[in-house]
């Protein structure tokens, strides 16, 4: 009796360029490193790990930076590569090989031409060598640095998911693409051009390709890194979003081919194990742990040493275009003055254009024992999470955000503007019903920001047993909600819907079947 052979498992190829190509102006070097550790690379690594543990046939493609730095502290690429080696066999890790990767001396490039050249070479290797070798059923791409791949995949009948991590796009000519070794003539009709091309030759010479928009346009399905930010872009919020990006997002949204999936903080952000803290703690003993770290932070920054002083922590780059530090400077003096008797303190561990204005206010009103502003340092930022009672993040817009998910893990309640990923992850604290995890304000102005801080101070004035009960609950709930395992589950559900078949054997598949079914309404079939 003949036995019908089982169909092969679907093969997934995750193409991750890391976060190497952050645009200039997105923060100082150290903050970029921090974002890198908690952003795209870790989401990709956790997704790969979850898929592989379930028995899925998952592969990953990334550039092969052989010698990034000499010192271990800067050896980010090797650290990231190690994450994949921990969960995948060697044959499932595909490194794009080219001299342009091998001998780079720094992770980030401030030169647009160099960033473009690296992105094109990476895609050339993926298109010409890795995809033919892997032969995936689905390819998962990320941001403009991989945006040509969905167009090629559509031409070759391969399903593609395109993740929009931020709204920055770039333009490049077909001639440049072909000079990099990519045969764009094969799939040029699936690209999005900055204007209508009359034919291939006209497009090649006169009409640039819009990369991020091309990825959105050509992909079978797209996702942003928060549901709210996707909705805001579709509804016409945020003038910073390019018109072409918005138009194609709207098309995917209207077709039911889009979703928002939040990122999660790096697993190293855990007060129980974080070696940047002077005393580790969990939800069971956070009162003593936070007190010890508060005194250590105050001592290091030369603030008044007062374990009862409420500390408000600013962890994000001081960028007035997005992050809203001007809202803080507008109220800083009055805020500290109004709560002088309660010794309210503000700690800023960040760089950026607005740093000088905070410095001027501190000096002008002699606030140096109550307000500290220092350059970003990873160790000090982590200590401030543990020492602070509240975290400030009044961003004008926020595709996802990580500090508002990191701070509650350390028992520091977030105070945020109701936008993007901040809206999705911070819910108003309701002590009576024991729900919520922070404080939100709806109108983007300093008065509304001050109102939310006053709400936080009212909470801080409650009896200790009530405050401790709520903070303990928030810490426990945050550990469950803000996890890479949860992120991976949501991506797996999208893969299932796109492929219209299980990723793994039935026994393992049951684990993700329920997840896929729970998202059916927002993820219609293809």
Coordinates of C-alpha atoms in Angstrom, one line a residue:
X1 CA 0.0 0.0 0.0
X2 CA 1.5 3.3 -1.1
X3 CA 1.8 6.1 1.4
X4 CA 1.1 9.6 0.3
X5 CA 4.2 11.7 1.1
X6 CA 3.7 14.7 3.3
X7 CA 3.9 18.0 1.6
X8 CA 7.0 19.9 2.5
X9 CA 6.8 22.5 5.2
X10 CA 6.5 26.1 4.0
X11 CA 9.9 27.8 4.0
X12 CA 10.2 31.3 5.4
X13 CA 13.1 33.6 4.7
X14 CA 13.5 36.6 7.0
X15 CA 15.6 39.3 5.4
X16 CA 17.0 41.6 8.1
X17 CA 19.5 44.4 7.4
X18 CA 19.8 45.0 11.1
X19 CA 19.3 48.7 12.1
X20 CA 22.6 49.6 10.4
X21 CA 21.0 52.2 8.1
X22 CA 19.4 54.6 10.6
X23 CA 19.2 58.0 8.9
X24 CA 21.5 60.7 10.2
X25 CA 19.9 62.9 12.9
X26 CA 18.1 60.0 14.6
X27 CA 20.2 60.3 17.8
X28 CA 23.7 60.1 19.1
X29 CA 25.8 56.9 18.5
X30 CA 25.1 55.4 21.9
X31 CA 21.4 55.9 21.6
X32 CA 21.5 54.3 18.1
X33 CA 23.2 51.3 19.6
X34 CA 20.6 51.0 22.2
X35 CA 17.8 51.3 19.6
X36 CA 19.6 48.6 17.7
X37 CA 19.7 46.2 20.6
X38 CA 16.0 46.6 21.2
X39 CA 14.7 47.0 17.7
X40 CA 14.6 45.2 14.4
X41 CA 17.4 42.8 15.1
X42 CA 15.9 41.4 18.3
X43 CA 12.5 41.2 16.8
X44 CA 13.9 39.2 13.9
X45 CA 15.9 37.0 16.2
X46 CA 13.0 36.3 18.5
X47 CA 10.8 35.5 15.5
X48 CA 13.3 33.1 14.1
X49 CA 13.7 31.4 17.5
X50 CA 10.0 31.0 18.0
X51 CA 9.5 29.6 14.5
X52 CA 12.4 27.2 14.7
X53 CA 11.3 25.9 18.2
X54 CA 7.9 25.1 16.7
X55 CA 9.6 23.1 13.9
X56 CA 9.1 25.6 11.1
X57 CA 11.6 25.7 8.2
X58 CA 12.9 29.2 8.8
X59 CA 16.0 30.9 7.3
X60 CA 17.5 34.3 7.8
X61 CA 19.5 36.5 5.5
X62 CA 21.8 39.3 6.7
X63 CA 25.0 41.1 5.7
X64 CA 28.3 39.6 6.7
X65 CA 30.2 42.3 8.5
X66 CA 33.4 40.5 9.3
X67 CA 35.3 43.1 11.3
X68 CA 33.0 45.8 12.6
X69 CA 35.1 47.0 15.5
X70 CA 38.2 45.8 17.4
X71 CA 36.7 46.3 20.9
X72 CA 34.0 43.9 22.2
X73 CA 31.8 46.7 23.5
X74 CA 31.2 47.8 19.9
X75 CA 31.0 44.4 18.4
X76 CA 27.3 44.6 17.7
X77 CA 27.2 42.6 14.6
X78 CA 28.9 39.5 16.1
X79 CA 26.6 39.7 19.1
X80 CA 23.6 39.7 16.8
X81 CA 24.9 37.0 14.6
X82 CA 25.4 34.9 17.7
X83 CA 21.7 35.2 18.5
X84 CA 20.9 33.4 15.2
X85 CA 23.5 30.7 15.7
X86 CA 22.0 29.9 19.1
X87 CA 18.7 28.9 17.5
X88 CA 19.5 27.9 13.9
X89 CA 21.7 25.4 12.2
X90 CA 24.5 26.8 10.1
X91 CA 22.7 25.9 6.9
X92 CA 19.8 28.2 7.8
X93 CA 21.9 31.3 8.2
X94 CA 22.7 33.0 4.9
X95 CA 25.2 35.8 5.0
X96 CA 25.4 38.3 2.1
X97 CA 29.0 38.2 1.0
X98 CA 30.8 41.3 -0.4
X99 CA 33.9 43.3 0.4
X100 CA 31.7 46.3 1.1
X101 CA 30.6 44.5 4.3
X102 CA 33.8 42.9 5.3
X103 CA 36.0 45.8 6.3
X104 CA 33.7 48.5 7.5
X105 CA 35.0 50.3 10.6
X106 CA 31.8 51.7 11.9
X107 CA 28.2 50.5 12.1
X108 CA 26.6 53.7 10.9
X109 CA 27.2 55.8 7.9
X110 CA 26.3 59.5 7.8
X111 CA 26.8 59.4 4.0
X112 CA 23.6 58.8 2.0
X113 CA 25.5 57.5 -1.0
X114 CA 27.3 54.9 1.1
X115 CA 24.1 53.8 2.8
X116 CA 22.5 53.4 -0.5
X117 CA 25.4 51.4 -2.0
X118 CA 25.4 49.0 1.0
X119 CA 21.6 48.5 0.7
X120 CA 21.8 47.8 -3.0
X121 CA 24.7 45.3 -2.6
X122 CA 22.8 43.5 0.2
X123 CA 19.7 43.2 -1.9
X124 CA 21.7 42.0 -4.9
X125 CA 23.1 39.2 -2.9
X126 CA 19.7 38.2 -1.5
X127 CA 18.0 38.4 -5.0
X128 CA 20.8 36.7 -7.0
X129 CA 22.2 34.1 -4.6
X130 CA 20.3 33.6 -1.3
X131 CA 16.7 33.4 -2.6
X132 CA 17.6 30.9 -5.4
X133 CA 19.4 28.8 -2.9
X134 CA 16.7 28.9 -0.2
X135 CA 13.7 28.8 -2.5
X136 CA 11.3 30.3 0.1
X137 CA 7.6 30.1 0.0
X138 CA 7.4 33.5 1.8
X139 CA 10.0 36.2 2.3
X140 CA 9.8 38.8 5.1
X141 CA 11.5 42.1 4.4
X142 CA 12.1 45.2 6.5
X143 CA 12.2 48.9 5.6
X144 CA 13.6 50.7 2.5
X145 CA 16.9 48.8 2.7
X146 CA 15.1 45.6 1.5
X147 CA 12.3 47.3 -0.6
X148 CA 13.3 45.9 -4.0
X149 CA 12.8 42.3 -2.9
X150 CA 9.0 42.3 -2.7
X151 CA 8.9 43.4 -6.3
X152 CA 11.1 40.6 -7.4
X153 CA 9.2 38.1 -5.2
X154 CA 5.9 39.1 -6.7
X155 CA 7.3 38.5 -10.2
X156 CA 8.6 35.1 -9.2
X157 CA 5.4 34.0 -7.4
X158 CA 6.8 34.2 -3.9
X159 CA 4.6 35.7 -1.1
X160 CA 6.1 38.6 0.6
X161 CA 5.5 40.5 3.9
X162 CA 7.0 44.0 4.2
X163 CA 7.4 45.5 7.7
X164 CA 7.5 49.3 7.9
X165 CA 9.6 50.2 11.0
X166 CA 9.8 53.9 10.3
X167 CA 8.6 56.2 7.5
X168 CA 11.9 57.3 6.0
X169 CA 12.3 56.5 2.3
X170 CA 15.0 57.0 -0.3
X171 CA 15.0 57.3 -4.1
X172 CA 17.3 55.6 -6.6
X173 CA 17.3 55.3 -10.3
X174 CA 16.9 52.0 -12.2
X175 CA 20.3 52.6 -13.7
X176 CA 21.9 52.6 -10.2
X177 CA 20.0 49.5 -9.3
X178 CA 21.3 47.7 -12.4
X179 CA 24.8 49.0 -12.0
X180 CA 24.8 47.3 -8.5
X181 CA 24.2 44.0 -10.2
X182 CA 20.4 43.7 -9.9
X183 CA 18.4 42.8 -13.0
X184 CA 15.6 45.3 -12.4
X185 CA 14.2 44.7 -16.0
X186 CA 12.7 41.5 -14.6
X187 CA 10.4 43.2 -12.1
X188 CA 10.5 47.0 -12.8
X189 CA 6.7 47.0 -13.4
X190 CA 6.2 46.0 -9.7
X191 CA 8.2 49.1 -8.5
X192 CA 6.8 52.4 -7.4
X193 CA 8.2 55.4 -9.3
X194 CA 8.3 59.0 -8.3
X195 CA 6.3 59.8 -11.5
X196 CA 4.6 57.8 -14.2
X197 CA 7.1 56.1 -16.5
X198 CA 6.1 55.8 -20.2
X199 CA 8.2 52.7 -20.7
X200 CA 11.2 50.9 -19.3
X201 CA 13.9 53.1 -21.0
X202 CA 12.1 56.2 -19.9
X203 CA 11.9 54.9 -16.3
X204 CA 15.6 53.8 -16.3
X205 CA 16.9 57.2 -17.2
X206 CA 14.4 59.8 -16.0
X207 CA 12.1 58.5 -13.2
X208 CA 13.5 57.5 -9.8
X209 CA 12.2 54.5 -7.8
X210 CA 10.7 55.4 -4.4
X211 CA 12.1 52.6 -2.3
X212 CA 9.9 52.4 0.9
X213 CA 6.8 53.0 -1.2
X214 CA 7.9 50.2 -3.6
X215 CA 8.2 47.8 -0.7
X216 CA 4.6 48.6 0.4
X217 CA 3.3 48.6 -3.2
X218 CA 4.7 45.3 -4.2
X219 CA 4.3 43.3 -1.0
X220 CA 1.4 40.9 -0.6
X221 CA 0.9 42.1 3.0
X222 CA 2.4 44.9 5.1
X223 CA 2.6 45.7 8.7
X224 CA 3.7 48.7 10.7
X225 CA 5.1 48.5 14.3
X226 CA 2.0 49.6 16.0
X227 CA -1.7 49.4 15.1
X228 CA -2.4 53.0 16.1
X229 CA 0.4 54.4 13.9
X230 CA -0.9 52.6 10.9
X231 CA -4.4 54.0 11.5
X232 CA -3.0 57.5 12.0
X233 CA -1.1 57.4 8.7
X234 CA -4.2 56.1 6.9
X235 CA -6.3 58.9 8.4
X236 CA -3.9 61.6 7.3
X237 CA -2.1 62.4 10.5
X238 CA 1.6 63.5 10.6
X239 CA 2.8 65.7 7.8
X240 CA 6.2 64.0 8.0
X241 CA 4.8 60.9 6.3
X242 CA 5.6 61.1 2.5
X243 CA 2.4 61.3 0.4
X244 CA 3.4 58.3 -1.7
X245 CA 3.9 56.2 1.5
X246 CA 0.6 57.3 2.8
X247 CA -1.3 56.5 -0.4
X248 CA 0.1 53.0 -0.7
X249 CA -0.6 52.3 3.0
X250 CA -4.2 53.4 2.4
X251 CA -4.5 51.0 -0.5
X252 CA -3.2 48.1 1.6
X253 CA -5.4 49.1 4.5
X254 CA -8.5 49.3 2.3
X255 CA -7.7 45.9 0.8
X256 CA -7.4 44.3 4.2
X257 CA -3.7 43.6 3.7
X258 CA -2.2 45.4 6.6
X259 CA -1.7 45.1 10.3
X260 CA 0.1 46.7 13.2
X261 CA 2.4 44.6 15.4
X262 CA 4.2 46.1 18.3
X263 CA 7.9 45.5 19.0
X264 CA 9.1 44.6 22.5
X265 CA 12.1 45.6 24.7
X266 CA 15.2 43.6 24.6
X267 CA 15.2 40.7 27.1
X268 CA 18.1 42.2 28.9
X269 CA 15.8 44.9 30.3
X270 CA 15.0 42.9 33.4
X271 CA 15.5 44.4 36.9
X272 CA 16.0 41.0 38.3
X273 CA 19.2 40.4 36.2
X274 CA 20.3 43.8 34.9
X275 CA 23.9 44.3 35.9
X276 CA 23.7 48.1 35.6
X277 CA 21.7 48.2 38.8
X278 CA 23.2 48.5 42.3
X279 CA 20.5 46.2 43.6
X280 CA 18.4 43.9 41.5
X281 CA 14.8 43.4 42.3
X282 CA 11.5 41.8 41.1
X283 CA 7.9 42.6 41.7
X284 CA 8.2 40.9 45.1
X285 CA 10.9 43.2 46.5
X286 CA 10.8 46.3 44.2
X287 CA 10.3 48.8 47.1
X288 CA 13.7 48.1 48.6
X289 CA 15.3 47.6 45.2
X290 CA 14.1 50.9 43.7
X291 CA 15.0 52.8 46.9
X292 CA 18.6 51.6 46.7
X293 CA 18.9 52.4 43.0
X294 CA 17.3 55.9 43.6
X295 CA 19.9 56.8 46.2
X296 CA 22.7 55.6 43.9
X297 CA 21.4 57.6 41.0
X298 CA 20.9 60.7 43.1
X299 CA 24.4 60.4 44.5
X300 CA 26.0 59.9 41.1
X301 CA 24.1 62.9 39.6
X302 CA 24.6 65.1 42.7
X303 CA 20.8 65.4 43.2
X304 CA 19.3 65.7 46.7
X305 CA 19.6 62.3 48.3
X306 CA 16.0 61.6 49.3
X307 CA 14.4 58.2 48.9
X308 CA 11.0 59.8 49.0
X309 CA 11.6 62.3 46.2
X310 CA 9.6 61.5 43.1
X311 CA 11.9 61.1 40.1
X312 CA 10.7 61.7 36.5
X313 CA 13.0 60.2 33.9
X314 CA 13.5 61.3 30.3
X315 CA 15.2 58.5 28.3
X316 CA 14.6 59.6 24.6
X317 CA 16.8 61.7 22.4
X318 CA 16.1 65.4 22.8
X319 CA 14.7 65.9 19.3
X320 CA 12.0 68.7 19.1
X321 CA 10.7 67.4 15.7
X322 CA 9.4 64.1 17.2
X323 CA 10.1 63.6 20.9
X324 CA 8.7 66.8 22.3
X325 CA 11.4 68.1 24.7
X326 CA 10.1 71.6 24.2
X327 CA 7.0 70.6 26.2
X328 CA 9.3 69.8 29.1
X329 CA 11.3 73.0 28.9
X330 CA 8.1 75.1 28.8
X331 CA 7.0 73.7 32.2
X332 CA 10.3 72.7 33.8
X333 CA 10.8 75.6 36.1
X334 CA 7.2 75.9 37.3
X335 CA 7.0 72.1 37.7
X336 CA 10.0 71.9 40.1
X337 CA 8.9 75.1 41.9
X338 CA 5.3 74.0 42.4
X339 CA 6.5 70.7 43.9
X340 CA 9.5 72.1 45.7
X341 CA 8.3 70.9 49.1
X342 CA 8.0 67.4 47.8
X343 CA 11.5 67.5 46.2
X344 CA 10.3 66.6 42.7
X345 CA 13.3 65.7 40.6
X346 CA 13.9 65.3 36.8
X347 CA 16.6 63.2 35.3
X348 CA 17.4 63.5 31.6
X349 CA 19.9 60.9 30.2
X350 CA 19.9 61.9 26.5
X351 CA 21.6 63.9 23.8
X352 CA 20.0 66.0 21.1
X353 CA 19.4 69.6 19.8
X354 CA 17.3 70.6 22.8
X355 CA 19.9 69.7 25.4
X356 CA 21.2 73.2 25.6
X357 CA 17.8 74.7 26.6
X358 CA 17.4 72.4 29.5
X359 CA 21.0 73.3 30.6
X360 CA 20.1 77.0 30.5
X361 CA 17.0 76.6 32.6
X362 CA 18.9 74.5 35.2
X363 CA 21.6 77.2 35.4
X364 CA 19.3 80.2 35.3
X365 CA 17.2 79.0 38.2
X366 CA 19.8 77.0 40.1
X367 CA 18.0 73.7 39.8
X368 CA 21.1 71.5 39.7
X369 CA 20.2 69.6 42.8
X370 CA 16.7 68.8 41.5
X371 CA 17.3 68.5 37.7
X372 CA 20.1 66.5 36.1
X373 CA 20.8 66.4 32.4
X374 CA 23.7 64.2 31.2
X375 CA 24.8 62.6 27.9
X376 CA 23.3 59.3 27.1
X377 CA 25.1 56.3 28.6
X378 CA 23.6 52.8 28.5
X379 CA 24.4 51.9 32.2
X380 CA 23.1 55.2 33.5
X381 CA 19.9 55.0 31.5
X382 CA 19.2 51.5 32.9
X383 CA 19.9 52.7 36.4
X384 CA 17.5 55.6 35.9
X385 CA 14.7 53.2 34.8
X386 CA 15.2 51.4 38.1
X387 CA 15.5 54.5 40.2
X388 CA 12.7 56.6 38.7
X389 CA 9.0 56.6 39.6
X390 CA 7.8 57.9 36.3
X391 CA 9.1 58.0 32.7
X392 CA 8.4 61.0 30.3
X393 CA 7.7 60.5 26.6
X394 CA 5.5 63.2 25.1
X395 CA 6.3 62.4 21.5
X396 CA 4.4 64.2 18.7
X397 CA 4.4 60.9 16.8
X398 CA 5.8 57.5 17.6
X399 CA 5.7 54.5 15.2
X400 CA 6.2 52.1 18.1
X401 CA 8.5 53.3 20.9
X402 CA 10.3 51.1 23.5
X403 CA 10.9 53.3 26.6
X404 CA 7.2 53.2 27.5
X405 CA 7.3 49.4 27.4
X406 CA 10.7 49.2 29.2
X407 CA 9.9 51.5 32.2
X408 CA 7.0 49.6 33.6
X409 CA 9.2 46.5 33.7
X410 CA 11.2 48.4 36.3
X411 CA 8.2 49.8 38.2
X412 CA 8.5 53.3 36.5
X413 CA 5.1 54.4 35.2
X414 CA 5.1 56.0 31.7
X415 CA 3.6 59.5 31.0
X416 CA 3.0 59.8 27.3
X417 CA 1.2 61.6 24.5
X418 CA -1.7 59.6 23.0
X419 CA -0.1 58.8 19.7
X420 CA 1.1 55.7 17.8
X421 CA 2.7 53.0 19.8
X422 CA 2.4 55.1 22.9
X423 CA -1.4 55.0 22.6
X424 CA -1.4 51.2 22.0
X425 CA 0.8 50.3 25.0
X426 CA 0.0 52.9 27.8
X427 CA -3.4 52.8 29.3
X428 CA -4.7 55.3 31.9
X429 CA -4.2 54.1 35.4
X430 CA -7.4 53.5 37.3
X431 CA -6.6 52.8 40.9
X432 CA -10.2 52.1 41.8
X433 CA -10.5 49.3 39.3
X434 CA -6.8 48.3 39.5
X435 CA -6.3 48.7 35.7
X436 CA -4.0 50.6 33.4
X437 CA -0.3 51.2 33.5
X438 CA 0.5 54.9 33.2
X439 CA -0.8 58.4 32.3
X440 CA -1.8 59.8 28.8
X441 CA -2.6 63.2 27.6
X442 CA -4.5 63.8 24.3
X443 CA -3.6 67.4 23.2
X444 CA 0.0 68.0 22.2
X445 CA 0.8 71.0 24.3
X446 CA 2.7 71.8 27.5
X447 CA -0.5 72.4 29.6
X448 CA -1.8 68.9 28.8
X449 CA 1.6 67.4 29.5
X450 CA 1.7 69.2 32.9
X451 CA -1.8 67.9 33.6
X452 CA -0.6 64.3 33.2
X453 CA 2.4 64.9 35.4
X454 CA 0.0 66.4 38.1
X455 CA -2.1 63.2 37.8
X456 CA 1.1 61.2 38.4
X457 CA 1.9 63.3 41.5
X458 CA -1.6 62.6 42.8
X459 CA -0.9 58.9 42.4
X460 CA 2.4 59.3 44.2
X461 CA 0.6 60.9 47.2
X462 CA -1.6 57.9 47.7
X463 CA -1.0 55.6 50.7
X464 CA 2.1 53.4 50.1
X465 CA 0.2 50.2 50.2
X466 CA -2.1 51.3 47.3
X467 CA 0.9 52.6 45.2
X468 CA 2.8 49.4 45.8
X469 CA -0.1 47.2 44.9
X470 CA -0.6 49.0 41.6
X471 CA 3.1 49.1 40.7
X472 CA 3.5 45.4 41.5
X473 CA 0.5 44.6 39.2
X474 CA 1.9 46.8 36.4
X475 CA 5.3 45.0 36.6
X476 CA 3.7 41.6 36.4
X477 CA 1.3 42.5 33.5
X478 CA 4.2 44.2 31.6
X479 CA 6.3 41.1 31.7
X480 CA 3.5 39.2 30.0
X481 CA 2.4 41.8 27.5
X482 CA 5.7 43.3 26.3
X483 CA 7.5 40.1 25.3
X484 CA 9.2 39.0 22.1
X485 CA 7.3 35.7 22.4
X486 CA 4.1 37.7 21.9
X487 CA 5.5 39.6 19.0
X488 CA 6.6 36.4 17.3
X489 CA 3.1 34.9 17.8
X490 CA 1.5 37.8 15.9
X491 CA 3.9 37.5 13.0
X492 CA 3.3 33.7 12.8
X493 CA -0.4 34.4 12.6
X494 CA 0.2 36.6 9.5
X495 CA 2.4 34.0 7.9
X496 CA -0.3 31.4 8.4
X497 CA -2.9 33.6 6.8
X498 CA -0.6 34.5 3.8
X499 CA 0.3 30.9 3.1
X500 CA -3.2 29.5 3.8
X501 CA -1.6 26.5 5.3
X502 CA 0.2 25.6 8.6
X503 CA 3.8 26.4 9.1
X504 CA 4.5 23.2 11.2
X505 CA 3.1 19.8 11.9
X506 CA -0.4 19.6 13.4
X507 CA 0.8 19.0 17.0
X508 CA 3.0 22.1 17.0
X509 CA 0.6 24.0 14.8
X510 CA -2.1 23.9 17.4
X511 CA 0.0 26.3 19.4
X512 CA -0.3 29.0 16.7
X513 CA -3.7 27.9 15.2
X514 CA -5.6 29.6 18.0
X515 CA -3.5 32.8 17.5
X516 CA -4.2 32.9 13.8
X517 CA -7.9 32.3 14.4
X518 CA -8.0 35.1 17.0
X519 CA -6.7 37.5 14.4
X520 CA -8.9 36.3 11.5
X521 CA -11.0 39.5 11.5
X522 CA -8.0 41.7 11.0
X523 CA -6.1 39.4 8.7
X524 CA -8.4 38.3 5.9
X525 CA -7.3 35.5 3.6
X526 CA -5.6 36.0 0.3

